[in-house]
Amino acid sequence: MKRSGKPGTVLAASLVALALFTSYVAFDTFVIPRAYAKTTAQVQAEGTEAEDGEQDTETAAYTAEDTEAVNPSSLDGVSAVSAKTYSDGNVSITVTTCTWQDTTLYVADVTVSSADALKTALADGTYGKNVTETTSDIADEVNAILAVNGDFYGARDLGYVIRNGVLYRDSASSGQEDLVIYADGSFSVISEDEVMAQELLDAGAQQVLSFGPGLVENGEISVTEDEEVGKAMASNPRTAIGILSDNHYVFVVADGRTSESAGFSLYELAEFMQSLGCTTAYNLDGGGSSTMVFCGEVVNQPTTNGSTIKERKVSDIIYVG
Amino acid sequence: MEKIYEEQENYIEEHQDMEWRTEKKGDGRIRTDREPAMNFSLIWKKKAVRYLAASILTLVFSLVYEHFSFGVTSAFLLSAFLVPLAGAVLCRALAKASFDPSWSSVFLTTGIAWLTIGALLQGMLAIYGTENALMMVYPAMGIFFLLLTVASLIVH
């Protein structure tokens, strides 16, 4: 029986095809940008109005000073390091740098006169895949007073995306918990298995963030210490948002992966958000994405590898402006 | 005429058993050649060793990658080594039979490669926190080539 060279040739060709396809998948996943839609110019232009300094204080029936800001240093084991504030007639923000359980935290207490001040923005004003910018760049483009990274929707093909009242993606991800921010500024955590994106939009949802999980619901911690999520149990940089009462929010960013700041597990993050008094709190994209920008400056130490302090480019932000 | 394969030692080793092939010509002459027969059992055993080595390399890669992923884990990444390991076990089983490995081994190797690379890549994507719809191609191609393997084994 003679040996044929054809099987060897076919094998070589098959493996080359595998290598080429794998290379394409890698490029498609991480490199090739795909722009699907542009955000409405009006949304981006709202930031330019603020730049002109035209704060409409006369119509504000509520002033930010009416609400008592949270004081993280009053919590057990929390040591406040510094605090910065911003206040005008519509927005009052206090950013407190503190430490808790070997982790450096940045707690932004936000009170607004209108829920309209709580917005989201997309990198390059574009909804797409591999369309990214740093949180600080996006914040600068929309003149955000305070901004944190969002849910990095661009890294996934599934999960609802509703930003500033516009539905961009209605593909549900099984078991996915989303944060819904309604036009009146209220929060709720929903499951994409139970409600469609259009239904949320019809119900008045302005923002839907799809990362999760929900940390605190109805004032109670909604994650377990044994939750079987790969990203949950390890200590990492984290970003979270919570609501304390009407028009009173808190943004929290925790540094991690460094010798100075270990980071949080999801349960520890939930504990902290509950201790602040959040009725609803939600976990956003963490790791190297965790970034807080306040008055044009990055206030935390964003890092991906734990050794280089550098912002990661992200798909989107949530901001006050 | 006796054929001599002096340069390919492995080929000679795999073709230890010689068998006569007799062909009767139209003019009445009888042509007799000695051709080496393939040692299929040895070929499958060698492939089993290669798959085992690939399994070990895959496991090492997975463990190293997980070590540097800040505590984020992926079942796909950690279990990818099982695919070539299963291939090694299959090859050992086939070594006991007399299946011609030429096309069967091509299909088997290709199928194992698609499944292993797919599992590794899926794990890395999961650790990064992203996904890609194209990943469906890997299990589809892997299963396709494994079915071809089975078909080729049945044919032989």
Short mmCIF file of N, CA and C in Angstrom, two decimals, chain B residues 10-156:
data_model
loop_
_atom_site.label_atom_id
_atom_site.label_comp_id
_atom_site.label_asym_id
_atom_site.label_seq_id
_atom_site.Cartn_x
_atom_site.Cartn_y
_atom_site.Cartn_z
N ASN B 10 12.32 6.94 9.94
CA ASN B 10 11.03 6.75 10.58
C ASN B 10 10.10 5.96 9.70
N TYR B 11 10.19 6.24 8.39
CA TYR B 11 9.31 5.55 7.47
C TYR B 11 9.64 4.06 7.47
N ILE B 12 10.94 3.76 7.52
CA ILE B 12 11.35 2.36 7.55
C ILE B 12 10.86 1.69 8.83
N GLU B 13 10.98 2.45 9.93
CA GLU B 13 10.55 1.88 11.20
C GLU B 13 9.06 1.60 11.18
N GLU B 14 8.35 2.50 10.53
CA GLU B 14 6.90 2.30 10.49
C GLU B 14 6.51 1.25 9.47
N HIS B 15 7.43 0.90 8.64
CA HIS B 15 7.11 -0.08 7.61
C HIS B 15 8.01 -1.30 7.76
N GLN B 16 8.00 -1.84 8.94
CA GLN B 16 8.90 -2.95 9.23
C GLN B 16 8.51 -4.23 8.51
N ASP B 17 7.19 -4.39 8.41
CA ASP B 17 6.70 -5.62 7.80
C ASP B 17 6.69 -5.49 6.28
N MET B 18 7.35 -6.39 5.60
CA MET B 18 7.40 -6.39 4.15
C MET B 18 6.39 -7.40 3.63
N GLU B 19 5.76 -7.05 2.58
CA GLU B 19 4.84 -8.03 1.99
C GLU B 19 5.02 -8.03 0.47
N TRP B 20 4.79 -9.21 -0.15
CA TRP B 20 4.93 -9.37 -1.57
C TRP B 20 3.70 -8.87 -2.29
N ARG B 21 3.93 -8.18 -3.39
CA ARG B 21 2.80 -7.78 -4.25
C ARG B 21 3.08 -8.33 -5.64
N THR B 22 2.18 -9.17 -6.12
CA THR B 22 2.39 -9.84 -7.41
C THR B 22 1.41 -9.29 -8.43
N GLU B 23 1.92 -8.94 -9.61
CA GLU B 23 1.07 -8.41 -10.67
C GLU B 23 1.33 -9.19 -11.95
N LYS B 24 0.29 -9.67 -12.56
CA LYS B 24 0.42 -10.45 -13.79
C LYS B 24 0.23 -9.53 -14.96
N LYS B 25 1.23 -9.46 -15.85
CA LYS B 25 1.18 -8.59 -17.01
C LYS B 25 0.39 -9.24 -18.13
N GLY B 26 -0.03 -8.43 -19.09
CA GLY B 26 -0.85 -8.94 -20.19
C GLY B 26 -0.10 -9.89 -21.09
N ASP B 27 1.25 -9.73 -21.13
CA ASP B 27 2.02 -10.60 -22.00
C ASP B 27 2.43 -11.90 -21.33
N GLY B 28 1.87 -12.12 -20.20
CA GLY B 28 2.15 -13.38 -19.51
C GLY B 28 3.23 -13.28 -18.46
N ARG B 29 3.97 -12.18 -18.46
CA ARG B 29 5.02 -12.05 -17.46
C ARG B 29 4.39 -11.75 -16.10
N ILE B 30 5.09 -12.16 -15.09
CA ILE B 30 4.63 -11.92 -13.72
C ILE B 30 5.64 -10.99 -13.05
N ARG B 31 5.13 -9.90 -12.58
CA ARG B 31 6.00 -8.93 -11.90
C ARG B 31 5.75 -9.03 -10.41
N THR B 32 6.83 -9.17 -9.73
CA THR B 32 6.72 -9.30 -8.28
C THR B 32 7.53 -8.20 -7.61
N ASP B 33 6.89 -7.46 -6.78
CA ASP B 33 7.58 -6.40 -6.03
C ASP B 33 7.46 -6.67 -4.56
N ARG B 34 8.46 -6.24 -3.85
CA ARG B 34 8.37 -6.25 -2.39
C ARG B 34 8.16 -4.81 -1.94
N GLU B 35 7.08 -4.61 -1.29
CA GLU B 35 6.79 -3.27 -0.77
C GLU B 35 6.61 -3.34 0.71
N PRO B 36 7.10 -2.37 1.40
CA PRO B 36 6.89 -2.37 2.85
C PRO B 36 5.43 -2.04 3.19
N ALA B 37 4.90 -2.79 4.10
CA ALA B 37 3.54 -2.50 4.58
C ALA B 37 3.63 -1.54 5.78
N MET B 38 2.62 -0.69 5.91
CA MET B 38 2.63 0.30 6.97
C MET B 38 2.29 -0.34 8.31
N ASN B 39 3.04 0.06 9.35
CA ASN B 39 2.77 -0.40 10.70
C ASN B 39 1.78 0.56 11.34
N PHE B 40 0.49 0.32 11.10
CA PHE B 40 -0.53 1.23 11.57
C PHE B 40 -0.52 1.39 13.08
N SER B 41 -0.28 0.31 13.75
CA SER B 41 -0.31 0.35 15.21
C SER B 41 0.73 1.33 15.74
N LEU B 42 1.92 1.27 15.17
CA LEU B 42 2.98 2.17 15.63
C LEU B 42 2.65 3.61 15.32
N ILE B 43 2.04 3.82 14.14
CA ILE B 43 1.67 5.19 13.76
C ILE B 43 0.68 5.77 14.76
N TRP B 44 -0.34 5.01 15.12
CA TRP B 44 -1.33 5.50 16.09
C TRP B 44 -0.70 5.73 17.45
N LYS B 45 0.23 4.87 17.83
CA LYS B 45 0.88 5.06 19.13
C LYS B 45 1.68 6.35 19.15
N LYS B 46 2.37 6.64 18.04
CA LYS B 46 3.14 7.88 17.98
C LYS B 46 2.22 9.09 18.05
N LYS B 47 1.09 8.99 17.38
CA LYS B 47 0.14 10.11 17.42
C LYS B 47 -0.40 10.29 18.83
N ALA B 48 -0.61 9.19 19.53
CA ALA B 48 -1.08 9.28 20.92
C ALA B 48 -0.09 10.04 21.77
N VAL B 49 1.18 9.79 21.57
CA VAL B 49 2.22 10.49 22.33
C VAL B 49 2.19 11.98 22.00
N ARG B 50 2.01 12.30 20.72
CA ARG B 50 1.98 13.72 20.32
C ARG B 50 0.76 14.43 20.91
N TYR B 51 -0.37 13.75 20.91
CA TYR B 51 -1.56 14.36 21.51
C TYR B 51 -1.38 14.54 23.00
N LEU B 52 -0.73 13.60 23.65
CA LEU B 52 -0.49 13.73 25.08
C LEU B 52 0.41 14.94 25.36
N ALA B 53 1.44 15.10 24.53
CA ALA B 53 2.31 16.26 24.69
C ALA B 53 1.53 17.55 24.47
N ALA B 54 0.66 17.55 23.46
CA ALA B 54 -0.16 18.74 23.21
C ALA B 54 -1.08 19.02 24.38
N SER B 55 -1.59 17.97 24.99
CA SER B 55 -2.47 18.14 26.14
C SER B 55 -1.72 18.78 27.30
N ILE B 56 -0.51 18.33 27.52
CA ILE B 56 0.29 18.89 28.62
C ILE B 56 0.62 20.35 28.35
N LEU B 57 1.01 20.65 27.12
CA LEU B 57 1.31 22.04 26.77
C LEU B 57 0.09 22.94 26.94
N THR B 58 -1.06 22.42 26.54
CA THR B 58 -2.29 23.19 26.68
C THR B 58 -2.60 23.46 28.15
N LEU B 59 -2.42 22.46 28.97
CA LEU B 59 -2.68 22.63 30.40
C LEU B 59 -1.73 23.66 31.02
N VAL B 60 -0.46 23.58 30.64
CA VAL B 60 0.51 24.54 31.17
C VAL B 60 0.14 25.97 30.75
N PHE B 61 -0.19 26.13 29.48
CA PHE B 61 -0.59 27.45 28.98
C PHE B 61 -1.79 27.98 29.75
N SER B 62 -2.76 27.11 29.96
CA SER B 62 -3.98 27.52 30.65
C SER B 62 -3.68 27.97 32.08
N LEU B 63 -2.86 27.20 32.77
CA LEU B 63 -2.55 27.53 34.15
C LEU B 63 -1.77 28.85 34.25
N VAL B 64 -0.84 29.04 33.33
CA VAL B 64 -0.06 30.28 33.35
C VAL B 64 -0.98 31.48 33.05
N TYR B 65 -1.85 31.32 32.07
CA TYR B 65 -2.76 32.42 31.70
C TYR B 65 -3.67 32.76 32.86
N GLU B 66 -4.20 31.75 33.52
CA GLU B 66 -5.08 32.00 34.66
C GLU B 66 -4.34 32.68 35.80
N HIS B 67 -3.07 32.31 35.97
CA HIS B 67 -2.28 32.89 37.06
C HIS B 67 -2.17 34.41 36.93
N PHE B 68 -2.13 34.88 35.70
CA PHE B 68 -1.97 36.31 35.47
C PHE B 68 -3.28 37.03 35.16
N SER B 69 -4.39 36.40 35.48
CA SER B 69 -5.68 37.02 35.14
C SER B 69 -6.40 37.57 36.36
N PHE B 70 -5.65 37.88 37.42
CA PHE B 70 -6.21 38.57 38.59
C PHE B 70 -7.43 37.87 39.16
N GLY B 71 -7.33 36.57 39.26
CA GLY B 71 -8.37 35.81 39.94
C GLY B 71 -9.57 35.50 39.09
N VAL B 72 -9.61 35.98 37.87
CA VAL B 72 -10.74 35.67 37.00
C VAL B 72 -10.49 34.31 36.35
N THR B 73 -11.47 33.45 36.40
CA THR B 73 -11.29 32.08 35.91
C THR B 73 -12.22 31.79 34.74
N SER B 74 -11.90 30.74 34.02
CA SER B 74 -12.74 30.30 32.92
C SER B 74 -12.68 28.78 32.83
N ALA B 75 -13.83 28.16 32.84
CA ALA B 75 -13.90 26.70 32.74
C ALA B 75 -13.38 26.24 31.39
N PHE B 76 -13.64 27.04 30.35
CA PHE B 76 -13.18 26.67 29.01
C PHE B 76 -11.66 26.58 28.98
N LEU B 77 -11.01 27.58 29.56
CA LEU B 77 -9.55 27.62 29.52
C LEU B 77 -8.96 26.45 30.29
N LEU B 78 -9.52 26.17 31.45
CA LEU B 78 -8.96 25.12 32.31
C LEU B 78 -9.25 23.72 31.79
N SER B 79 -10.28 23.57 30.99
CA SER B 79 -10.63 22.24 30.50
C SER B 79 -10.20 21.99 29.06
N ALA B 80 -9.54 22.96 28.44
CA ALA B 80 -9.13 22.80 27.03
C ALA B 80 -8.19 21.62 26.83
N PHE B 81 -7.38 21.32 27.84
CA PHE B 81 -6.40 20.23 27.70
C PHE B 81 -7.07 18.88 27.54
N LEU B 82 -8.33 18.78 27.93
CA LEU B 82 -9.03 17.49 27.85
C LEU B 82 -9.25 17.04 26.41
N VAL B 83 -9.29 18.00 25.49
CA VAL B 83 -9.56 17.64 24.08
C VAL B 83 -8.41 16.83 23.49
N PRO B 84 -7.18 17.36 23.49
CA PRO B 84 -6.08 16.53 22.98
C PRO B 84 -5.84 15.29 23.82
N LEU B 85 -6.17 15.35 25.10
CA LEU B 85 -6.02 14.17 25.94
C LEU B 85 -6.97 13.06 25.48
N ALA B 86 -8.19 13.47 25.14
CA ALA B 86 -9.15 12.50 24.60
C ALA B 86 -8.65 11.93 23.27
N GLY B 87 -7.99 12.79 22.48
CA GLY B 87 -7.40 12.32 21.23
C GLY B 87 -6.32 11.28 21.47
N ALA B 88 -5.53 11.51 22.51
CA ALA B 88 -4.47 10.54 22.83
C ALA B 88 -5.06 9.19 23.23
N VAL B 89 -6.10 9.25 24.01
CA VAL B 89 -6.76 8.00 24.44
C VAL B 89 -7.34 7.28 23.24
N LEU B 90 -7.95 8.03 22.35
CA LEU B 90 -8.54 7.43 21.14
C LEU B 90 -7.46 6.78 20.27
N CYS B 91 -6.35 7.47 20.12
CA CYS B 91 -5.26 6.92 19.29
C CYS B 91 -4.71 5.63 19.89
N ARG B 92 -4.62 5.58 21.19
CA ARG B 92 -4.15 4.35 21.84
C ARG B 92 -5.12 3.21 21.57
N ALA B 93 -6.39 3.53 21.58
CA ALA B 93 -7.40 2.50 21.30
C ALA B 93 -7.31 2.05 19.85
N LEU B 94 -7.07 2.99 18.94
CA LEU B 94 -7.00 2.66 17.51
C LEU B 94 -5.72 1.91 17.18
N ALA B 95 -4.72 2.03 18.01
CA ALA B 95 -3.46 1.32 17.78
C ALA B 95 -3.66 -0.19 17.83
N LYS B 96 -4.68 -0.60 18.52
CA LYS B 96 -4.94 -2.03 18.66
C LYS B 96 -5.67 -2.59 17.44
N ALA B 97 -6.20 -1.67 16.61
CA ALA B 97 -6.90 -2.09 15.39
C ALA B 97 -5.98 -1.89 14.20
N SER B 98 -6.45 -2.17 13.03
CA SER B 98 -5.62 -2.04 11.84
C SER B 98 -6.14 -0.96 10.90
N PHE B 99 -6.61 0.15 11.48
CA PHE B 99 -7.16 1.22 10.66
C PHE B 99 -6.03 1.97 9.96
N ASP B 100 -6.25 2.27 8.70
CA ASP B 100 -5.31 3.09 7.96
C ASP B 100 -5.38 4.51 8.52
N PRO B 101 -4.28 5.00 9.06
CA PRO B 101 -4.35 6.29 9.74
C PRO B 101 -4.29 7.49 8.83
N SER B 102 -4.01 7.34 7.56
CA SER B 102 -3.68 8.49 6.72
C SER B 102 -4.77 9.56 6.73
N TRP B 103 -5.99 9.23 6.35
CA TRP B 103 -7.04 10.24 6.35
C TRP B 103 -7.70 10.37 7.72
N SER B 104 -7.81 9.28 8.41
CA SER B 104 -8.43 9.33 9.74
C SER B 104 -7.66 10.26 10.66
N SER B 105 -6.33 10.15 10.62
CA SER B 105 -5.53 10.98 11.51
C SER B 105 -5.59 12.44 11.10
N VAL B 106 -5.72 12.71 9.81
CA VAL B 106 -5.83 14.10 9.35
C VAL B 106 -7.11 14.71 9.91
N PHE B 107 -8.21 13.98 9.76
CA PHE B 107 -9.49 14.51 10.26
C PHE B 107 -9.46 14.64 11.77
N LEU B 108 -8.89 13.66 12.43
CA LEU B 108 -8.85 13.69 13.89
C LEU B 108 -8.00 14.87 14.39
N THR B 109 -6.83 15.04 13.80
CA THR B 109 -5.96 16.15 14.20
C THR B 109 -6.64 17.49 13.95
N THR B 110 -7.27 17.62 12.82
CA THR B 110 -7.94 18.89 12.49
C THR B 110 -9.07 19.16 13.47
N GLY B 111 -9.87 18.13 13.74
CA GLY B 111 -10.99 18.31 14.67
C GLY B 111 -10.52 18.68 16.07
N ILE B 112 -9.48 18.00 16.54
CA ILE B 112 -8.94 18.30 17.87
C ILE B 112 -8.36 19.70 17.90
N ALA B 113 -7.71 20.12 16.84
CA ALA B 113 -7.14 21.46 16.80
C ALA B 113 -8.23 22.52 16.90
N TRP B 114 -9.28 22.36 16.13
CA TRP B 114 -10.38 23.34 16.17
C TRP B 114 -11.01 23.40 17.56
N LEU B 115 -11.25 22.26 18.16
CA LEU B 115 -11.89 22.26 19.48
C LEU B 115 -10.97 22.83 20.56
N THR B 116 -9.68 22.48 20.50
CA THR B 116 -8.74 22.95 21.52
C THR B 116 -8.52 24.45 21.41
N ILE B 117 -8.24 24.92 20.22
CA ILE B 117 -8.04 26.36 20.03
C ILE B 117 -9.31 27.12 20.38
N GLY B 118 -10.44 26.56 20.01
CA GLY B 118 -11.71 27.20 20.34
C GLY B 118 -11.93 27.32 21.84
N ALA B 119 -11.61 26.26 22.57
CA ALA B 119 -11.77 26.30 24.02
C ALA B 119 -10.84 27.31 24.65
N LEU B 120 -9.59 27.35 24.19
CA LEU B 120 -8.63 28.31 24.73
C LEU B 120 -9.08 29.74 24.45
N LEU B 121 -9.47 29.99 23.22
CA LEU B 121 -9.86 31.35 22.84
C LEU B 121 -11.13 31.77 23.57
N GLN B 122 -12.09 30.85 23.70
CA GLN B 122 -13.31 31.17 24.43
C GLN B 122 -13.00 31.52 25.88
N GLY B 123 -12.08 30.79 26.47
CA GLY B 123 -11.67 31.08 27.85
C GLY B 123 -11.02 32.45 27.97
N MET B 124 -10.17 32.78 27.02
CA MET B 124 -9.50 34.07 27.08
C MET B 124 -10.49 35.21 26.89
N LEU B 125 -11.44 35.02 26.01
CA LEU B 125 -12.45 36.05 25.81
C LEU B 125 -13.31 36.22 27.06
N ALA B 126 -13.65 35.09 27.68
CA ALA B 126 -14.47 35.16 28.90
C ALA B 126 -13.72 35.89 30.01
N ILE B 127 -12.45 35.63 30.15
CA ILE B 127 -11.66 36.31 31.18
C ILE B 127 -11.57 37.80 30.88
N TYR B 128 -11.44 38.15 29.63
CA TYR B 128 -11.39 39.57 29.27
C TYR B 128 -12.75 40.23 29.45
N GLY B 129 -13.80 39.42 29.39
CA GLY B 129 -15.15 39.96 29.58
C GLY B 129 -15.82 40.33 28.27
N THR B 130 -15.41 39.69 27.21
CA THR B 130 -16.01 39.99 25.92
C THR B 130 -16.48 38.70 25.27
N GLU B 131 -17.01 38.82 24.09
CA GLU B 131 -17.52 37.66 23.38
C GLU B 131 -17.52 37.95 21.89
N ASN B 132 -17.70 36.91 21.10
CA ASN B 132 -17.74 37.06 19.66
C ASN B 132 -18.59 35.95 19.08
N ALA B 133 -19.54 36.32 18.24
CA ALA B 133 -20.45 35.33 17.66
C ALA B 133 -19.71 34.33 16.78
N LEU B 134 -18.55 34.70 16.28
CA LEU B 134 -17.78 33.80 15.41
C LEU B 134 -17.26 32.57 16.16
N MET B 135 -17.28 32.62 17.49
CA MET B 135 -16.77 31.49 18.25
C MET B 135 -17.57 30.22 17.99
N MET B 136 -18.78 30.36 17.48
CA MET B 136 -19.61 29.18 17.18
C MET B 136 -18.96 28.30 16.12
N VAL B 137 -18.09 28.90 15.31
CA VAL B 137 -17.46 28.15 14.22
C VAL B 137 -16.55 27.04 14.76
N TYR B 138 -15.91 27.31 15.90
CA TYR B 138 -14.94 26.33 16.42
C TYR B 138 -15.58 24.99 16.78
N PRO B 139 -16.60 24.96 17.61
CA PRO B 139 -17.20 23.65 17.89
C PRO B 139 -17.84 23.01 16.66
N ALA B 140 -18.38 23.86 15.77
CA ALA B 140 -19.00 23.31 14.55
C ALA B 140 -17.95 22.60 13.69
N MET B 141 -16.82 23.26 13.49
CA MET B 141 -15.77 22.65 12.67
C MET B 141 -15.16 21.45 13.37
N GLY B 142 -15.00 21.55 14.67
CA GLY B 142 -14.43 20.44 15.41
C GLY B 142 -15.29 19.20 15.31
N ILE B 143 -16.59 19.39 15.51
CA ILE B 143 -17.50 18.24 15.43
C ILE B 143 -17.56 17.70 14.01
N PHE B 144 -17.52 18.60 13.04
CA PHE B 144 -17.55 18.17 11.64
C PHE B 144 -16.37 17.25 11.32
N PHE B 145 -15.19 17.66 11.73
CA PHE B 145 -14.02 16.84 11.43
C PHE B 145 -13.98 15.56 12.26
N LEU B 146 -14.54 15.58 13.43
CA LEU B 146 -14.61 14.35 14.22
C LEU B 146 -15.57 13.36 13.57
N LEU B 147 -16.66 13.88 13.01
CA LEU B 147 -17.58 13.00 12.28
C LEU B 147 -16.91 12.41 11.04
N LEU B 148 -16.08 13.22 10.38
CA LEU B 148 -15.32 12.70 9.23
C LEU B 148 -14.36 11.61 9.69
N THR B 149 -13.80 11.80 10.88
CA THR B 149 -12.89 10.77 11.42
C THR B 149 -13.63 9.45 11.59
N VAL B 150 -14.79 9.55 12.19
CA VAL B 150 -15.57 8.34 12.42
C VAL B 150 -15.93 7.69 11.08
N ALA B 151 -16.33 8.51 10.13
CA ALA B 151 -16.71 7.98 8.81
C ALA B 151 -15.53 7.29 8.13
N SER B 152 -14.36 7.90 8.22
CA SER B 152 -13.19 7.32 7.57
C SER B 152 -12.78 6.02 8.25
N LEU B 153 -12.95 5.94 9.55
CA LEU B 153 -12.63 4.71 10.27
C LEU B 153 -13.60 3.60 9.86
N ILE B 154 -14.86 3.96 9.69
CA ILE B 154 -15.85 2.97 9.30
C ILE B 154 -15.56 2.45 7.89
N VAL B 155 -15.20 3.39 7.00
CA VAL B 155 -14.92 3.02 5.61
C VAL B 155 -13.76 2.04 5.55
N HIS B 156 -12.74 2.26 6.38
CA HIS B 156 -11.57 1.39 6.35
C HIS B 156 -11.77 0.14 7.20
#
